[in-house]
mmCIF file of C-alpha atoms in Angstrom:
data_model
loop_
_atom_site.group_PDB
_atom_site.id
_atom_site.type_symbol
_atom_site.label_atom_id
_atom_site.label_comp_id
_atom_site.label_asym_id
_atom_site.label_seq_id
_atom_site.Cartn_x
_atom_site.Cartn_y
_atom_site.Cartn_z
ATOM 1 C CA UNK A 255 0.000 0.000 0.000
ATOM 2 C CA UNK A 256 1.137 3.408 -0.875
ATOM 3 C CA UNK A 257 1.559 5.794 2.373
ATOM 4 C CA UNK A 258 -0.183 8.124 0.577
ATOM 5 C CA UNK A 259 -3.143 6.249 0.389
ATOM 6 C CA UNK A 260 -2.780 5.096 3.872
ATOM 7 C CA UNK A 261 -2.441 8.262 5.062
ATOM 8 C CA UNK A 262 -5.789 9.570 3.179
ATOM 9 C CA UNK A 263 -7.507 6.250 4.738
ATOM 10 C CA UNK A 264 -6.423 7.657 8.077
ATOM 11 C CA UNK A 265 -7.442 11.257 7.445
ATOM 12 C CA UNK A 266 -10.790 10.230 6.501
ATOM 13 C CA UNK A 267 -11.319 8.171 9.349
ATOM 14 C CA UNK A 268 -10.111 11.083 11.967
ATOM 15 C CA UNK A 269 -12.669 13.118 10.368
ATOM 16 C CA UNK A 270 -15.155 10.600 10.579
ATOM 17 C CA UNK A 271 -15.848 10.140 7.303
ATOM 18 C CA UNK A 272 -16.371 6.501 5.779
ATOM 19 C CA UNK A 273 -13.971 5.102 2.817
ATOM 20 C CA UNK A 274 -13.300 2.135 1.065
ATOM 21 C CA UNK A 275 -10.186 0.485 0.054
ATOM 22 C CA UNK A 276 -10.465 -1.616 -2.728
ATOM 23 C CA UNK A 277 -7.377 -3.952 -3.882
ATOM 24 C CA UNK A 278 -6.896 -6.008 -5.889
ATOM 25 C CA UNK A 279 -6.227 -9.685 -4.510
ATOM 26 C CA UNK A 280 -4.229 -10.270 -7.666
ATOM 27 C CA UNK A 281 -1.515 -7.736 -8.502
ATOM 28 C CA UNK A 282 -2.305 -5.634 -5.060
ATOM 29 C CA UNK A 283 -3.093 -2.715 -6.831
ATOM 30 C CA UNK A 284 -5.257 -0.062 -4.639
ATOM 31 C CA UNK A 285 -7.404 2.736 -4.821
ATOM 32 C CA UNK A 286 -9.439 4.528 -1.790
ATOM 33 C CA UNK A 287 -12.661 5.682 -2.688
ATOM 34 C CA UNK A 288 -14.506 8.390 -0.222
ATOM 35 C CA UNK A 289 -18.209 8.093 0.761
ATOM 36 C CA UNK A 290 -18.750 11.115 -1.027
ATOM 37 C CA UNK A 291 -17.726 9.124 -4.624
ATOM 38 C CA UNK A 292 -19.299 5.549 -3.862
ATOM 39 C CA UNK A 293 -22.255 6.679 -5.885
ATOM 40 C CA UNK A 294 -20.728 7.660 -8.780
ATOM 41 C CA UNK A 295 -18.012 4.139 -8.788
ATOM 42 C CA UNK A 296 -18.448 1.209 -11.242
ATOM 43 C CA UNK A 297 -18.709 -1.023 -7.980
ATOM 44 C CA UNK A 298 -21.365 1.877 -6.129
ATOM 45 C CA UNK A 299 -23.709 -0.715 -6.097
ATOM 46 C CA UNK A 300 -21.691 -2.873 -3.687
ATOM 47 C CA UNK A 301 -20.269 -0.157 -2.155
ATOM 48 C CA UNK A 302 -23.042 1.740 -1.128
ATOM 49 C CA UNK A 303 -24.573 -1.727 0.385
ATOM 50 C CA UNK A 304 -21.071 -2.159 1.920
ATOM 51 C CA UNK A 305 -20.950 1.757 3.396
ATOM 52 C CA UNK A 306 -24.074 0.594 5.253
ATOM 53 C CA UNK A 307 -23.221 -2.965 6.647
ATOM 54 C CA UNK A 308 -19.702 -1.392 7.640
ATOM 55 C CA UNK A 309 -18.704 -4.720 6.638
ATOM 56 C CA UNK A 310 -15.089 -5.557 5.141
ATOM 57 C CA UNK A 311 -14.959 -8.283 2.584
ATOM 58 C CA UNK A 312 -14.510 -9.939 -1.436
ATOM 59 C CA UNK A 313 -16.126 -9.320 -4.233
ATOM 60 C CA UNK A 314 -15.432 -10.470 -7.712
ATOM 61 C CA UNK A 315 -15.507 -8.074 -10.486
ATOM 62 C CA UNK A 316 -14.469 -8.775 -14.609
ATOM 63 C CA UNK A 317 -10.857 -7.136 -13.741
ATOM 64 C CA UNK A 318 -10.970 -10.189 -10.971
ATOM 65 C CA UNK A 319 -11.476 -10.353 -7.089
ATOM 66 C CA UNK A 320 -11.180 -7.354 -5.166
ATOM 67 C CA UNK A 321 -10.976 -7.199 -1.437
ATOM 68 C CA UNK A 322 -12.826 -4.080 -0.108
ATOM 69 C CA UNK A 323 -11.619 -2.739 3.414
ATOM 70 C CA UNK A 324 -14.448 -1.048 4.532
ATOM 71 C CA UNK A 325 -14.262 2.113 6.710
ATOM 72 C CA UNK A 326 -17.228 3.670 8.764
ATOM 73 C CA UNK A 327 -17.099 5.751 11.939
ATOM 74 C CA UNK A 328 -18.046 4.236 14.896
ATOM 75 C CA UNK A 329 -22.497 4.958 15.116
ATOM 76 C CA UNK A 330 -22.963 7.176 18.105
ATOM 77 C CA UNK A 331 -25.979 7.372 20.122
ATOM 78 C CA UNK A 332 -27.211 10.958 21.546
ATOM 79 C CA UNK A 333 -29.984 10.951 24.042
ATOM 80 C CA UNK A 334 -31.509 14.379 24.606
ATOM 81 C CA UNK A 335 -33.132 14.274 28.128
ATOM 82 C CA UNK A 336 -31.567 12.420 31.328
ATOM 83 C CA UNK A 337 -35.278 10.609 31.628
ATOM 84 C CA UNK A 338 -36.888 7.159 32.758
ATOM 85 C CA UNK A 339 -36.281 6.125 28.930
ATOM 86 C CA UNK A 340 -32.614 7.029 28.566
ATOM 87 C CA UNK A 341 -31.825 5.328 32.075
ATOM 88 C CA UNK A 342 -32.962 1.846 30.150
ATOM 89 C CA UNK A 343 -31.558 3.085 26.806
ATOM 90 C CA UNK A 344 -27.781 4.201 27.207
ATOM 91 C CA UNK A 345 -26.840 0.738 28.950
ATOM 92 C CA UNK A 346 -28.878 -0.773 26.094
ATOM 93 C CA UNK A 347 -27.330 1.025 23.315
ATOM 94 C CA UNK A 348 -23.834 0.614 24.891
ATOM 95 C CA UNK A 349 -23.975 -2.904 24.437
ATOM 96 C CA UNK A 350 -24.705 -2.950 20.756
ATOM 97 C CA UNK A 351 -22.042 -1.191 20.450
ATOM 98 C CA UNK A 352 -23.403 2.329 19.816
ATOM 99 C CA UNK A 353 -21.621 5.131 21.589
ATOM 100 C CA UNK A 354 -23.884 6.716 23.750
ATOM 101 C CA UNK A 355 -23.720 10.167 25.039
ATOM 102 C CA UNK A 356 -26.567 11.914 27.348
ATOM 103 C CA UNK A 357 -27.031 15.507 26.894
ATOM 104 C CA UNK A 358 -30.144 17.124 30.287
ATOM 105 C CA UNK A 359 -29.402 20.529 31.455
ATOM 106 C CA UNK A 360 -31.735 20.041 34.047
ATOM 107 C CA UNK A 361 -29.128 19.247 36.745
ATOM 108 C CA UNK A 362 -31.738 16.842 38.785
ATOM 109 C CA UNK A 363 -31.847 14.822 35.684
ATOM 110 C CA UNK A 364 -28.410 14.681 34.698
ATOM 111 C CA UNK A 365 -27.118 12.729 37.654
ATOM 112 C CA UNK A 366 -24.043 10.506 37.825
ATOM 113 C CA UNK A 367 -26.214 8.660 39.817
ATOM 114 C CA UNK A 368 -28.970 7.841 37.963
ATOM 115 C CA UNK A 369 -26.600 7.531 34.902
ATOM 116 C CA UNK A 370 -22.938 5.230 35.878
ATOM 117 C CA UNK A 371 -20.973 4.482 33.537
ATOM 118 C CA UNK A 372 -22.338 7.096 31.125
ATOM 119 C CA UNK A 373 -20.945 9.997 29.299
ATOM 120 C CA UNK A 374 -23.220 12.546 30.636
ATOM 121 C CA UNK A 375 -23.170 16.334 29.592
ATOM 122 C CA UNK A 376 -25.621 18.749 31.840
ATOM 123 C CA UNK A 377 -25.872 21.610 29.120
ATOM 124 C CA UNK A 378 -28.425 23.270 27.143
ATOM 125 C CA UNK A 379 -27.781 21.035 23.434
ATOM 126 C CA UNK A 380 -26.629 23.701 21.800
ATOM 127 C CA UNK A 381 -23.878 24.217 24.179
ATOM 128 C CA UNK A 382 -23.342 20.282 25.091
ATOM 129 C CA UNK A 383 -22.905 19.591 21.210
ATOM 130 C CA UNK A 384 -20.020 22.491 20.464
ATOM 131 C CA UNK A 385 -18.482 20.270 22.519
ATOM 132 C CA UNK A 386 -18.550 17.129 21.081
ATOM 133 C CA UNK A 387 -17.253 15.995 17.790
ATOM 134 C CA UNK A 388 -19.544 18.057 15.391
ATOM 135 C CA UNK A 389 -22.547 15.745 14.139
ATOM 136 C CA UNK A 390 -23.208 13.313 11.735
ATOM 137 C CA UNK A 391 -24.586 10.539 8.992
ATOM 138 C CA UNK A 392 -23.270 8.206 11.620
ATOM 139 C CA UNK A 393 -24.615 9.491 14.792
ATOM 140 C CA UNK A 394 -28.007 9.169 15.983
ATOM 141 C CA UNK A 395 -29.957 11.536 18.236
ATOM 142 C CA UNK A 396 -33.350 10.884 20.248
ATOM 143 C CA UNK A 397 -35.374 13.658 21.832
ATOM 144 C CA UNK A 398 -37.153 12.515 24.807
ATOM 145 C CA UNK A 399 -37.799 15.417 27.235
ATOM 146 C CA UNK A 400 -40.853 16.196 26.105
ATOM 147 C CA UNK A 401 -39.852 20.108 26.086
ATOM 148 C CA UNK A 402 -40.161 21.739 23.147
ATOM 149 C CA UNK A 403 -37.085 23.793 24.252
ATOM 150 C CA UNK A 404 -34.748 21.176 25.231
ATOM 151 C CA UNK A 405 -35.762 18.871 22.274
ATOM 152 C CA UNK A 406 -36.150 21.010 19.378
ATOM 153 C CA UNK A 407 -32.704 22.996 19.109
ATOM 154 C CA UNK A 408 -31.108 19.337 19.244
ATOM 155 C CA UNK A 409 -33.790 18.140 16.555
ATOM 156 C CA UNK A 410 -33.292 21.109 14.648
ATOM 157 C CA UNK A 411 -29.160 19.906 14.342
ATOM 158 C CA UNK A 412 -29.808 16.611 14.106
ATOM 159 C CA UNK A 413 -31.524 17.331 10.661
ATOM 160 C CA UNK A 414 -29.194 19.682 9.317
ATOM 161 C CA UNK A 415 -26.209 17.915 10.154
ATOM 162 C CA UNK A 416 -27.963 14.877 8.298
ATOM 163 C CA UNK A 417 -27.785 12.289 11.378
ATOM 164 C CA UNK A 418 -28.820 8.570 10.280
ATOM 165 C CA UNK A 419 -31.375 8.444 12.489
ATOM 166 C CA UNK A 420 -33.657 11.135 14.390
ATOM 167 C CA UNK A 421 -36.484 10.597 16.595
ATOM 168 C CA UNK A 422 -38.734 12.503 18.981
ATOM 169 C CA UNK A 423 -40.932 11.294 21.607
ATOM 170 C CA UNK A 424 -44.149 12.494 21.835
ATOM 171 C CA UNK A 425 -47.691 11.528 21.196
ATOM 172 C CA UNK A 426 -48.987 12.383 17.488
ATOM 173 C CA UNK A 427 -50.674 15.868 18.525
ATOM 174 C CA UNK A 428 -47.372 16.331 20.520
ATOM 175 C CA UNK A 429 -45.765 15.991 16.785
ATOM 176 C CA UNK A 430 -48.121 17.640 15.069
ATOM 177 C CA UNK A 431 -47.036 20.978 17.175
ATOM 178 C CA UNK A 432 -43.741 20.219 16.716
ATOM 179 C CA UNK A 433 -43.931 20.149 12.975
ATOM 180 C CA UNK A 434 -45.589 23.507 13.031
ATOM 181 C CA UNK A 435 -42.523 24.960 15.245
ATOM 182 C CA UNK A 436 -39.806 23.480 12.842
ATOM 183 C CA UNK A 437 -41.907 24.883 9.834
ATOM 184 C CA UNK A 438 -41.598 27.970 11.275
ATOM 185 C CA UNK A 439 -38.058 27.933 12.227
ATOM 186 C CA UNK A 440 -37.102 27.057 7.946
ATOM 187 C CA UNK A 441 -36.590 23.814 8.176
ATOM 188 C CA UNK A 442 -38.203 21.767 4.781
ATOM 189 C CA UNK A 443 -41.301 19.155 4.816
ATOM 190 C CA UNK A 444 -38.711 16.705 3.519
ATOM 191 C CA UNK A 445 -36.374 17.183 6.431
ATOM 192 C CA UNK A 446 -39.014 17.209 9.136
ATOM 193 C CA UNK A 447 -40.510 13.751 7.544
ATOM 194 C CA UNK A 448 -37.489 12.770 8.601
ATOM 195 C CA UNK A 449 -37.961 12.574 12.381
ATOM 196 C CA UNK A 450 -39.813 9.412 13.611
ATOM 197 C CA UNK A 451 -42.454 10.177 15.458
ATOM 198 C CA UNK A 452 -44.577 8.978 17.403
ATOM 199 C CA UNK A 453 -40.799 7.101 18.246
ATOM 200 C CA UNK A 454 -39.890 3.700 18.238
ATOM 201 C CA UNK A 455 -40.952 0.471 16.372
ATOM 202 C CA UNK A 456 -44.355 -0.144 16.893
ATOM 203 C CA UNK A 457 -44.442 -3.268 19.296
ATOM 204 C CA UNK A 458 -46.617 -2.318 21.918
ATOM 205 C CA UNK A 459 -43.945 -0.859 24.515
ATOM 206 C CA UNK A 460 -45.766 0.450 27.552
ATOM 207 C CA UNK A 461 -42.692 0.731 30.691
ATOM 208 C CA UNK A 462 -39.846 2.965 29.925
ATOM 209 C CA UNK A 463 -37.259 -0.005 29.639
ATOM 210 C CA UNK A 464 -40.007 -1.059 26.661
ATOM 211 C CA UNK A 465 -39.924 2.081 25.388
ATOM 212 C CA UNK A 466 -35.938 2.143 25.390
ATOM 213 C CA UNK A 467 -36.008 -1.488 23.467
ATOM 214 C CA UNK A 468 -38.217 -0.098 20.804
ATOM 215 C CA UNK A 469 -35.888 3.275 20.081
ATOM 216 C CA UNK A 470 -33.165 1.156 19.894
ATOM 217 C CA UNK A 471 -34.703 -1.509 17.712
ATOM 218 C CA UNK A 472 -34.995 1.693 15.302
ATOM 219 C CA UNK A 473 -31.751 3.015 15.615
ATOM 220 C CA UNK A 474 -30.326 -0.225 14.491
ATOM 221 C CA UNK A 475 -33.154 -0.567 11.532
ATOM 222 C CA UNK A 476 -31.662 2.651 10.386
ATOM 223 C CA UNK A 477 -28.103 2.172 10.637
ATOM 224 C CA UNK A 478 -28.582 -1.192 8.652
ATOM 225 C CA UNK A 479 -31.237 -0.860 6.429
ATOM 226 C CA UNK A 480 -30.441 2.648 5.209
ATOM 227 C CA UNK A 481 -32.144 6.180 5.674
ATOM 228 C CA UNK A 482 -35.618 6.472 5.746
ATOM 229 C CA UNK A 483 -37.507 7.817 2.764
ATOM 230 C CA UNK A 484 -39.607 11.181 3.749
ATOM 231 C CA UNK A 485 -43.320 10.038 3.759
ATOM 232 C CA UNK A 486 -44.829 11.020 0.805
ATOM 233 C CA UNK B 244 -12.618 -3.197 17.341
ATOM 234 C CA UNK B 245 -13.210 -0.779 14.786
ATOM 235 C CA UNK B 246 -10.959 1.906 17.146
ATOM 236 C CA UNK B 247 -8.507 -1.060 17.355
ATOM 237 C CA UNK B 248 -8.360 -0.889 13.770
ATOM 238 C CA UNK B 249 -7.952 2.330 13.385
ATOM 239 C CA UNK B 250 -5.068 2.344 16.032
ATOM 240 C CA UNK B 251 -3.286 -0.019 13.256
ATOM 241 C CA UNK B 252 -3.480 1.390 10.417
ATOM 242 C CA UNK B 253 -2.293 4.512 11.989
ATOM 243 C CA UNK B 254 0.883 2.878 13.637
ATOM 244 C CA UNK B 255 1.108 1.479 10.117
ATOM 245 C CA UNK B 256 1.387 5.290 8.575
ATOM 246 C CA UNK B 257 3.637 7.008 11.587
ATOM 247 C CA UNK B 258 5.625 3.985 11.483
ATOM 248 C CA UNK B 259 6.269 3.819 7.741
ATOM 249 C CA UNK B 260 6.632 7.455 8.358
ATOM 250 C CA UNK B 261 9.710 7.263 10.393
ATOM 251 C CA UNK B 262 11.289 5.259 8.201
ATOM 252 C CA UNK B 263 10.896 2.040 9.385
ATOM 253 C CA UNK B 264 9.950 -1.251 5.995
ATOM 254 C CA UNK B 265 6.637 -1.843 7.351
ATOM 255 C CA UNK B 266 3.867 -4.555 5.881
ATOM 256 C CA UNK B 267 0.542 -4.766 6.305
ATOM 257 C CA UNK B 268 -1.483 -7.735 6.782
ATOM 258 C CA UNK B 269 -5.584 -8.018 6.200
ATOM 259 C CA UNK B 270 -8.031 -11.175 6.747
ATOM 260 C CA UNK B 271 -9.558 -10.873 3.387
ATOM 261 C CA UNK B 272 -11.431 -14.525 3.811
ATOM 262 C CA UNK B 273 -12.797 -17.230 6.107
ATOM 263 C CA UNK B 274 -14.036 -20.165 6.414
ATOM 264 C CA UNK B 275 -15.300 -22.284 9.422
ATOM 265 C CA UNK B 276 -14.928 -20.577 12.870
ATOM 266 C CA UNK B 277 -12.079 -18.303 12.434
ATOM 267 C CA UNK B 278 -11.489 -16.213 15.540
ATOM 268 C CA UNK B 279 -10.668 -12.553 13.632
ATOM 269 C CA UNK B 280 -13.040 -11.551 11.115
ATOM 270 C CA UNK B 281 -12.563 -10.465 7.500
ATOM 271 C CA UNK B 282 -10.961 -6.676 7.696
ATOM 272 C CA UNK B 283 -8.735 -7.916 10.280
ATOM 273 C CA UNK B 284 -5.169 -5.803 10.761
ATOM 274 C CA UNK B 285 -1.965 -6.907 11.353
ATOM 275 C CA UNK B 286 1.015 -4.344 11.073
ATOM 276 C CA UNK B 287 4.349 -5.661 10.917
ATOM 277 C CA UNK B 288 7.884 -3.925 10.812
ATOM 278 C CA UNK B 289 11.409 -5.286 9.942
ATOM 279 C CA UNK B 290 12.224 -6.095 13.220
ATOM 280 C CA UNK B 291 9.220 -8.031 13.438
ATOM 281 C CA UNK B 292 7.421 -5.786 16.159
ATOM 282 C CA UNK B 293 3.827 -6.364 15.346
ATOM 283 C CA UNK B 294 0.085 -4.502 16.323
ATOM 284 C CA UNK B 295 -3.351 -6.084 16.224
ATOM 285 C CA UNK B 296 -4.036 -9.804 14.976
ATOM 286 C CA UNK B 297 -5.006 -11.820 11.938
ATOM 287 C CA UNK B 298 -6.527 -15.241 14.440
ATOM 288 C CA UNK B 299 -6.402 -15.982 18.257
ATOM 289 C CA UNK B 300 -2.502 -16.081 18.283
ATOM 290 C CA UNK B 301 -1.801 -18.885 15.945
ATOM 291 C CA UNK B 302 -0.615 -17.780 12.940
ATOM 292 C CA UNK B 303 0.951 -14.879 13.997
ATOM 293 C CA UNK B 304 4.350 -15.905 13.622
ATOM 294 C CA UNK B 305 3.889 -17.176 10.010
ATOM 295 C CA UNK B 306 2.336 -14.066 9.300
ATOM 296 C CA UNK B 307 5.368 -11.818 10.818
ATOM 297 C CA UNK B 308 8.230 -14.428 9.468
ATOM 298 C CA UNK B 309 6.701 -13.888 6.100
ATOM 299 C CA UNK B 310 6.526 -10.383 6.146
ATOM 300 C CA UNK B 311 10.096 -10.408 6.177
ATOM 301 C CA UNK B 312 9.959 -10.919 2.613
ATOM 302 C CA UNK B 313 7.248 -8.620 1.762
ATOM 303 C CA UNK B 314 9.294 -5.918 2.833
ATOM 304 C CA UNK B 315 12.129 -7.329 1.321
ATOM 305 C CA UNK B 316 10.632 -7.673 -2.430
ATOM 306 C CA UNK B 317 7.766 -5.443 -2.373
ATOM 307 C CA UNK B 318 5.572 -8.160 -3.832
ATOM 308 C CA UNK B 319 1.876 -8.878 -1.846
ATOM 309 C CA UNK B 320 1.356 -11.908 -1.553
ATOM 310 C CA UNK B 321 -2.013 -14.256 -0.035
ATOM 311 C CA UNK B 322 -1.330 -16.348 2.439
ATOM 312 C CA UNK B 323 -4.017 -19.362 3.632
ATOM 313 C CA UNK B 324 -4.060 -20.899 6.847
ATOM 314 C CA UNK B 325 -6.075 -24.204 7.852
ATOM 315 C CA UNK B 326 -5.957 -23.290 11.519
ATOM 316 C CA UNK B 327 -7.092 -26.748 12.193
ATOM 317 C CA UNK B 328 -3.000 -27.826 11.418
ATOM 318 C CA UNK B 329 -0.631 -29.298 13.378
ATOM 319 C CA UNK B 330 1.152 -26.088 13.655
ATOM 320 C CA UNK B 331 -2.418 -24.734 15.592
ATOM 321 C CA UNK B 332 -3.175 -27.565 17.394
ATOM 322 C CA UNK B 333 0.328 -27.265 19.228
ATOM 323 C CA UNK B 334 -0.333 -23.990 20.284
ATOM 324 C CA UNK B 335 -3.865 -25.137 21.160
ATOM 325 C CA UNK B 336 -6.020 -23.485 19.123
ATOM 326 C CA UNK B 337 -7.625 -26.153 16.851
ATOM 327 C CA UNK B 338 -10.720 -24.268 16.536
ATOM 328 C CA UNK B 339 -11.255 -25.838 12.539
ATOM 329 C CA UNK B 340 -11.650 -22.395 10.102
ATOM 330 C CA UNK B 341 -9.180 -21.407 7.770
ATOM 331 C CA UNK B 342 -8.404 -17.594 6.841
ATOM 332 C CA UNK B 343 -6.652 -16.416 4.097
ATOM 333 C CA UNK B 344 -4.748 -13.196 4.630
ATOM 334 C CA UNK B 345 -3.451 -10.637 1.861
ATOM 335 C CA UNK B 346 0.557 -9.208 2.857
ATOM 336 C CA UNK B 347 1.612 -6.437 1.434
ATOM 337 C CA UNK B 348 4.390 -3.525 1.630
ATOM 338 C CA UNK B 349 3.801 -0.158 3.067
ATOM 339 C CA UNK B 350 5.375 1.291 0.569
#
């Protein structure tokens, strides 16, 4: 491998940006290819479905096998609210491997004690996420205070900045307000179609651990099956 | 794992970057229960200090003695282990996959 290359593999990765190395088993002849050009390769097929499995492996092609090292960020998990749900949730997530940050600035909420073992931030989101590595396709984010001004700057991000997945809990009048509030503050009826709300797969949850396996059932559905299309 | 990997390749680059002939090995294949998956990282220099793993410890050494002549001649090469072997089974890891792991040159 050129150290070129391997130095561009690395640089993408520091930023958090996913790449694939494709050589050639025969001959060892490389070239990286960013996320950004997938779509427009002669393999984007594979490498699109490969970008979303994170998975590393073969595939034959006519100039012969290629082995495709596949690079994705590690998925992060943001929980907006310190709350019955993210107690349940951030343990949850953790061991699926998601890394799981919880941003309350209500300082009864955000309590070391109610949260061990969990990188906890007690900070308005705005402020909690200047800190943290700037968002993105492979971080999720779940709004579950139920205040409108604790959930919505952090929704509001988690849209622009294109996160895989971006939920909000609420009831569907909750939503429906919601909707009217991001309206108003520019965002497009494609991007708000985005959120999924009411949140969670649909499997009956009623305690807050139930709740928590349901959110996370749907952060997983979206980092393996791909983005949600915006309801029609 | 996937910061492990990371950690790799990046010793790979800053030590490649100081000079040192440096090869790079990748599980590219298996078969059976083999104990690293495909993507796997092994980084080798040309004193034979070595970061991350290619199976559970018993291959390593083929791995590293090869790379001796990766960095020597440039030329990547696949290598396939039945782990099941007798070489495995005196180290105690019989677990029965085979891998097959791509070598090549930092260059």
């Amino acid at each position: 491998m050129k150290l070129d290359l391997l130095r561009r593999l690395n640089l993408e990765r520091a930023a958090r940006r996913a790449a694939i190395l494709v050589t050639a088993v025969e001959g060892g002849e490389q070239r990286l290819v960013r996320e950004d050009e997938a779509a427009g390769d002669p393999l984007s097929d594979e490498l699109l479905a490969r970008l979303r499995s994170g998975r590393s492996g073969l595939v034959e092609t006519e100039a012969g096998a290629q082995f495709l090292t596949v690079q994705v960020p590690p998925p992060r998990l943001i929980l907006i609210g310190a709350v019955h749900i993210s107690q349940g949730l951030a343990p949850m997530a953790a061991a699926v491997g998601l890394d799981v940050t919880v941003i309350d600035p209500r300082t009864a909420f955000a309590t070391p004690e109610r949260f061990p073992d969990v990188p906890l931030i007690a900070l308005w989101p705005d402020e909690a996420l200047a800190g943290l590595p700037p968002l993105d396709r492979y971080t999720a984010v779940a709004a579950l205070t139920h205040d409108p001004k604790i959930d919505d700057p952090a929704l509001v991000a988690a849209l622009r900045a294109e996160c895989f997945y971006v939920g909000a809990l609420g009831s569907r009048k909750t939503h429906a307000r919601r909707v009217e509030r991001l309206t108003a503050a520019g965002l497009s009826p494609e991007a708000i179609g985005r959120i999924r709300a009411p949140i969670g797969l649909d499997i009956g949850a009623v305690s807050p651990p139930e709740i928590a396996v349901s959110v996370l059932a749907e952060v997983v559905a979206a980092l393996r099956q791909g983005p949600r299309r915006a309801p029609a | 794992m996937l910061t492990t990997e990371t950690d790799i390749l990046s010793a790979a680059e800053s030590w490649r970057g100081a000079g040192r002939g440096v090869a790079l090995a990748t599980v590219i294949e298996t078969w059976g229960s083999a104990p690293r998956p495909v993507g796997s990282h092994l980084v080798v220099d040309e004193e034979g200090n070595f970061l991350g793993s290619v199976s559970g410890g018993c291959v390593e050494g083929a791995v590293i003695t090869e790379a001796a002549d990766v960095i020597e001649d440039g030329r990547p090469r696949v290598l396939e282990f039945g782990i099941a072997d007798e070489t495995a089974w005196r180290v105690g890891l019989s677990c029965g996959g085979r891998i097959r792991v791509l070598l090549e040159r930092v260059e």
